[in-house]
Amino acid sequence: MYSFLGYSQRSCGEVQSQLYRALDCGYINDSEFDIVYELASECRKQIKGFRKYLRNYKKD
């Protein structure tokens, strides 16, 4: 499961990267970009925290 969380975390980064392309192509506006980028950032942080929790849990 730990490795799948890593994939998920990297997928959040890919979403953030593709948001720049969508913005540059005019598919989304600045406001939409900011909202979705922040959601992806928050998701990435939560996954990172959960992975850290699992890593520490395995040590106990």
PDB file of C-alpha atoms in Angstrom:
ATOM      1  CA  MET A   1       0.000   0.000   0.000  1.00  0.00           C
ATOM      2  CA  TYR A   2       2.868   2.340   0.796  1.00  0.00           C
ATOM      3  CA  SER A   3       4.090   2.322  -2.813  1.00  0.00           C
ATOM      4  CA  PHE A   4       0.604   3.065  -4.139  1.00  0.00           C
ATOM      5  CA  LEU A   5       0.480   6.133  -1.940  1.00  0.00           C
ATOM      6  CA  GLY A   6       3.712   7.220  -3.597  1.00  0.00           C
ATOM      7  CA  TYR A   7       2.048   6.852  -6.997  1.00  0.00           C
ATOM      8  CA  SER A   8      -0.858   8.921  -5.737  1.00  0.00           C
ATOM      9  CA  GLN A   9       1.436  11.611  -4.440  1.00  0.00           C
ATOM     10  CA  ARG A  10       3.220  11.821  -7.790  1.00  0.00           C
ATOM     11  CA  SER A  11      -0.133  11.934  -9.573  1.00  0.00           C
ATOM     12  CA  CYS A  12      -0.999  15.060  -7.609  1.00  0.00           C
ATOM     13  CA  GLY A  13       2.206  16.592  -8.909  1.00  0.00           C
ATOM     14  CA  GLU A  14       1.237  15.607 -12.445  1.00  0.00           C
ATOM     15  CA  VAL A  15      -2.144  17.293 -12.009  1.00  0.00           C
ATOM     16  CA  GLN A  16      -0.372  20.449 -10.889  1.00  0.00           C
ATOM     17  CA  SER A  17       1.909  20.287 -13.912  1.00  0.00           C
ATOM     18  CA  GLN A  18      -0.980  19.808 -16.325  1.00  0.00           C
ATOM     19  CA  LEU A  19      -2.820  22.723 -14.760  1.00  0.00           C
ATOM     20  CA  TYR A  20      -0.108  25.018 -16.103  1.00  0.00           C
ATOM     21  CA  ARG A  21      -0.698  23.630 -19.594  1.00  0.00           C
ATOM     22  CA  ALA A  22      -4.445  24.100 -19.255  1.00  0.00           C
ATOM     23  CA  LEU A  23      -3.920  27.680 -18.113  1.00  0.00           C
ATOM     24  CA  ASP A  24      -1.496  28.430 -20.949  1.00  0.00           C
ATOM     25  CA  CYS A  25      -3.913  26.990 -23.526  1.00  0.00           C
ATOM     26  CA  GLY A  26      -6.803  29.015 -22.122  1.00  0.00           C
ATOM     27  CA  TYR A  27      -8.858  26.015 -20.989  1.00  0.00           C
ATOM     28  CA  ILE A  28      -9.100  27.426 -17.458  1.00  0.00           C
ATOM     29  CA  ASN A  29      -8.799  30.901 -15.990  1.00  0.00           C
ATOM     30  CA  ASP A  30      -6.535  32.100 -13.176  1.00  0.00           C
ATOM     31  CA  SER A  31      -9.225  31.649 -10.541  1.00  0.00           C
ATOM     32  CA  GLU A  32      -9.923  28.051 -11.546  1.00  0.00           C
ATOM     33  CA  PHE A  33      -6.196  27.357 -11.681  1.00  0.00           C
ATOM     34  CA  ASP A  34      -5.675  28.663  -8.151  1.00  0.00           C
ATOM     35  CA  ILE A  35      -8.559  26.631  -6.726  1.00  0.00           C
ATOM     36  CA  VAL A  36      -7.591  23.315  -8.311  1.00  0.00           C
ATOM     37  CA  TYR A  37      -3.861  23.824  -7.737  1.00  0.00           C
ATOM     38  CA  GLU A  38      -4.513  24.392  -4.040  1.00  0.00           C
ATOM     39  CA  LEU A  39      -6.720  21.286  -3.857  1.00  0.00           C
ATOM     40  CA  ALA A  40      -3.970  19.198  -5.452  1.00  0.00           C
ATOM     41  CA  SER A  41      -1.417  20.693  -3.053  1.00  0.00           C
ATOM     42  CA  GLU A  42      -3.578  19.865  -0.058  1.00  0.00           C
ATOM     43  CA  CYS A  43      -4.143  16.335  -1.314  1.00  0.00           C
ATOM     44  CA  ARG A  44      -0.411  15.880  -1.830  1.00  0.00           C
ATOM     45  CA  LYS A  45       0.319  17.089   1.709  1.00  0.00           C
ATOM     46  CA  GLN A  46      -2.255  14.737   3.207  1.00  0.00           C
ATOM     47  CA  ILE A  47      -0.846  11.761   1.325  1.00  0.00           C
ATOM     48  CA  LYS A  48       2.666  12.725   2.431  1.00  0.00           C
ATOM     49  CA  GLY A  49       1.505  12.890   6.050  1.00  0.00           C
ATOM     50  CA  PHE A  50      -0.209   9.522   5.812  1.00  0.00           C
ATOM     51  CA  ARG A  51       2.908   7.944   4.290  1.00  0.00           C
ATOM     52  CA  LYS A  52       4.978   9.389   7.140  1.00  0.00           C
ATOM     53  CA  TYR A  53       2.507   7.979   9.659  1.00  0.00           C
ATOM     54  CA  LEU A  54       2.694   4.534   8.052  1.00  0.00           C
ATOM     55  CA  ARG A  55       6.491   4.632   7.923  1.00  0.00           C
ATOM     56  CA  ASN A  56       6.651   5.430  11.650  1.00  0.00           C
ATOM     57  CA  TYR A  57       3.932   2.884  12.465  1.00  0.00           C
ATOM     58  CA  LYS A  58       5.973   0.105  10.851  1.00  0.00           C
ATOM     59  CA  LYS A  59       8.933   0.941  13.096  1.00  0.00           C
ATOM     60  CA  ASP A  60       6.941   0.365  16.290  1.00  0.00           C
TER      61      ASP A  60
END
